[in-house]
Coordinates of N, CA and C and ligand atoms in Angstrom, one line a residue:
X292 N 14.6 19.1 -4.1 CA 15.7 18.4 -3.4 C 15.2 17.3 -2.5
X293 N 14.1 17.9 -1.7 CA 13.4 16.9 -0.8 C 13.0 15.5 -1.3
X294 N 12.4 15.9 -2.5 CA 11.4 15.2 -3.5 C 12.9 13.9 -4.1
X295 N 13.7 14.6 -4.3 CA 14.7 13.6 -5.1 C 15.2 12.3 -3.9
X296 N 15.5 13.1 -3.0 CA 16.2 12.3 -2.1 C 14.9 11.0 -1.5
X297 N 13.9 11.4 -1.5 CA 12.7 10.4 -1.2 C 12.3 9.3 -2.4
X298 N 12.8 9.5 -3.6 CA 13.0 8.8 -4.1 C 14.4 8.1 -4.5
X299 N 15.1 8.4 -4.3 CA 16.4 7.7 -3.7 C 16.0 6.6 -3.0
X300 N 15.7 6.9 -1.9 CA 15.3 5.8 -0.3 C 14.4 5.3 -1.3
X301 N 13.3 5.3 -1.6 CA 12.8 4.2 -1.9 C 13.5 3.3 -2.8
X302 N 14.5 2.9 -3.3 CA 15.6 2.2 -4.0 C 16.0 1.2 -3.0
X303 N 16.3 1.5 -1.9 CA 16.7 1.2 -1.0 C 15.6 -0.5 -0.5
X304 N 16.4 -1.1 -0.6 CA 15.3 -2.3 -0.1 C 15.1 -2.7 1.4
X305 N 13.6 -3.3 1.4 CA 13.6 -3.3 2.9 C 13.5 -2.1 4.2
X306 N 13.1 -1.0 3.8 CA 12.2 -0.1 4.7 C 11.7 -0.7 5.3
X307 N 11.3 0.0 6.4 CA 10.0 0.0 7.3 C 8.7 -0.3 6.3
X308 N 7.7 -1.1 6.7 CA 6.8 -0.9 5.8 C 5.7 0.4 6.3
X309 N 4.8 0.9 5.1 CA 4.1 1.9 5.6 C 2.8 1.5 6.6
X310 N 2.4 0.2 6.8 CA 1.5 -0.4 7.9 C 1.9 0.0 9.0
X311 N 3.3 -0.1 9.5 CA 4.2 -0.4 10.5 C 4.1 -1.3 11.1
X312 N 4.1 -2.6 10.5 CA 3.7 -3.7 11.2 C 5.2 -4.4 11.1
X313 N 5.9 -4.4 10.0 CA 7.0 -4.9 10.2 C 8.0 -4.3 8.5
X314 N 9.3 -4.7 8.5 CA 9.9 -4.5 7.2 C 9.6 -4.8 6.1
X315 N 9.7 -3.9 4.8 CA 9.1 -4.3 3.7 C 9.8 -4.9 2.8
X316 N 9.7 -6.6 3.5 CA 10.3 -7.7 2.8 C 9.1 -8.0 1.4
X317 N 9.9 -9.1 0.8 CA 8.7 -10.1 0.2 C 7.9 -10.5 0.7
X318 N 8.2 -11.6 1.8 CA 7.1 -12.4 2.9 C 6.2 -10.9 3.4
X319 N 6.5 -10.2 4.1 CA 5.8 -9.5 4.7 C 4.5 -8.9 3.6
X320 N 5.2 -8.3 2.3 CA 4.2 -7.6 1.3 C 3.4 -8.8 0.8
X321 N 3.9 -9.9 0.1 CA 3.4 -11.1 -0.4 C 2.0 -11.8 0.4
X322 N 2.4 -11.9 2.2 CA 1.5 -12.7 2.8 C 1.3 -12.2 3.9
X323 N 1.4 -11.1 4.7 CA 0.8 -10.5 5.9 C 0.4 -8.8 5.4
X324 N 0.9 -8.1 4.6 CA 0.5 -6.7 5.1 C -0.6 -6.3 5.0
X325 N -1.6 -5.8 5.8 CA -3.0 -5.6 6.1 C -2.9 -4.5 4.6
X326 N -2.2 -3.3 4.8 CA -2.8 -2.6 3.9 C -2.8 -3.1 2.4
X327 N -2.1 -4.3 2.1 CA -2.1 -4.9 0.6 C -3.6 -6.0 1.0
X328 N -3.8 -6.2 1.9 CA -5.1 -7.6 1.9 C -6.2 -7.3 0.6
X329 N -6.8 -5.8 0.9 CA -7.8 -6.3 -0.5 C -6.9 -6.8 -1.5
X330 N -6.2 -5.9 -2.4 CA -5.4 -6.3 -3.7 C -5.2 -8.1 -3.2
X331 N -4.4 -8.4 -2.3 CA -4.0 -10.1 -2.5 C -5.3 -10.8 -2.6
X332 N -6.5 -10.2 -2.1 CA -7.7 -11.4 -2.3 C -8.0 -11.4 -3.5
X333 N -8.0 -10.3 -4.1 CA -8.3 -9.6 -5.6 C -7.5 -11.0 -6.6
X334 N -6.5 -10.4 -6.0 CA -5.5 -12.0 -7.3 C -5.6 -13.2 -6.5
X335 N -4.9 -13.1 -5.4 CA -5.4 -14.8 -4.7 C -6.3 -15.4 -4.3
X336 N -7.3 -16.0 -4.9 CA -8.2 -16.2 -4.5 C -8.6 -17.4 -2.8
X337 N -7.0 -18.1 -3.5 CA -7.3 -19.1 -2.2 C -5.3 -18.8 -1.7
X338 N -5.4 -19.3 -0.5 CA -3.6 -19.3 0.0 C -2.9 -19.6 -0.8
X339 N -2.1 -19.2 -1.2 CA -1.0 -19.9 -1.9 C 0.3 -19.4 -0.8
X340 N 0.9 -20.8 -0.9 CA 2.3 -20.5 -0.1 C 3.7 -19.5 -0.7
X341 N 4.4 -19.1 0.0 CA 5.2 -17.8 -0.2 C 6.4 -18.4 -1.1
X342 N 6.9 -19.8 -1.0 CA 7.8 -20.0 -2.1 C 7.0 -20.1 -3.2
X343 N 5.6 -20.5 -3.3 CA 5.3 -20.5 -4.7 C 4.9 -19.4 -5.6
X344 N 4.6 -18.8 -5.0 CA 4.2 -16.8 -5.2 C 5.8 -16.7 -6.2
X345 N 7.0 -17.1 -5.4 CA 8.6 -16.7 -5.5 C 9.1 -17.2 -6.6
X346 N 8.6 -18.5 -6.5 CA 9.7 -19.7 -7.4 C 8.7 -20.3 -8.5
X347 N 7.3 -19.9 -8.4 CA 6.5 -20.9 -9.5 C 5.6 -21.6 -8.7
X348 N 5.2 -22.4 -10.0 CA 5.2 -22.5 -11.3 C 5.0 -20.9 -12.1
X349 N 5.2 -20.8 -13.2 CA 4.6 -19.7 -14.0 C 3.8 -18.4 -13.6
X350 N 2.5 -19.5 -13.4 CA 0.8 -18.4 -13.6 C 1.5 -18.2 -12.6
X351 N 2.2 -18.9 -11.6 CA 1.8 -18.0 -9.8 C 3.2 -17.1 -10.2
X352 N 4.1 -16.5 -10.7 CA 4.4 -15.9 -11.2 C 4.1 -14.8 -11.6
X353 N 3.5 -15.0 -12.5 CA 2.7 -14.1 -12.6 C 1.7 -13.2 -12.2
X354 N 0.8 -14.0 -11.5 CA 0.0 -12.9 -10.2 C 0.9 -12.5 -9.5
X355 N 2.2 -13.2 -9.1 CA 3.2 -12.2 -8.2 C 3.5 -10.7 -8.8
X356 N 3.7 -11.1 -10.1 CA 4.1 -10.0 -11.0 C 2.9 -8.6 -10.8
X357 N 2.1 -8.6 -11.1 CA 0.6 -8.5 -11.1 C 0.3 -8.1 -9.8
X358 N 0.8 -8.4 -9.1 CA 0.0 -7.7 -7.3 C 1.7 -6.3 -6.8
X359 N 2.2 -6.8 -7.3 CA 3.8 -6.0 -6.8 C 3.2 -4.7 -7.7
X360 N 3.0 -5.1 -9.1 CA 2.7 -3.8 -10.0 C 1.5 -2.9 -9.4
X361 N 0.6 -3.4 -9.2 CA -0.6 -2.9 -8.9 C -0.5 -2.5 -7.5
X362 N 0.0 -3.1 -6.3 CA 0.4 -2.3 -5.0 C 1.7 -1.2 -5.4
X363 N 1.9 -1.1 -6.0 CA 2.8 0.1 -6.8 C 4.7 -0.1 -5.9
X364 N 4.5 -0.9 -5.5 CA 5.7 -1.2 -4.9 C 7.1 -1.3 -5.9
X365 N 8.2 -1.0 -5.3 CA 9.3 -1.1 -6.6 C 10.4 -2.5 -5.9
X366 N 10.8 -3.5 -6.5 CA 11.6 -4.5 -6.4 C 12.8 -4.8 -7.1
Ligands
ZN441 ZN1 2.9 -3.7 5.6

């Protein structure tokens, strides 16, 4: 019962993040949360800006895709 209901809430978008540094938006997972920094260096090699992570082109798309899966995050 515990178990179900905790997966419930995670449905829920925009929690607390588990850092506790702030809510677990896009912007926040995408370009500040400490505990995702290795993974984002891993795919991003250089900055890329947060609408383009969002909106494109494509590839960057796709590493967005690709870093959400692999931080195991649900969207
Ligand atoms: Zn965080």
């Amino acid at each position: 019962m515990q178990q179900h209901l905790h997966k419930k809430l995670q449905a829920v978008p925009s929690p607390m993040c588990p850092c506790g540094d702030a809510e677990q938006d896009a912007a926040h997972i995408l370009q500040d949360c400490r505990n995702l920094q290795p993974l984002r260096r891993e795919i991003w090699t250089r900055p890329v800006p947060l609408h383009e992570k969002l909106h494109g082109p494509v590839e960057a798309l796709h590493k967005t895709t690709s870093f959400i899966t692999r931080a195991g995050l649900q969207v």
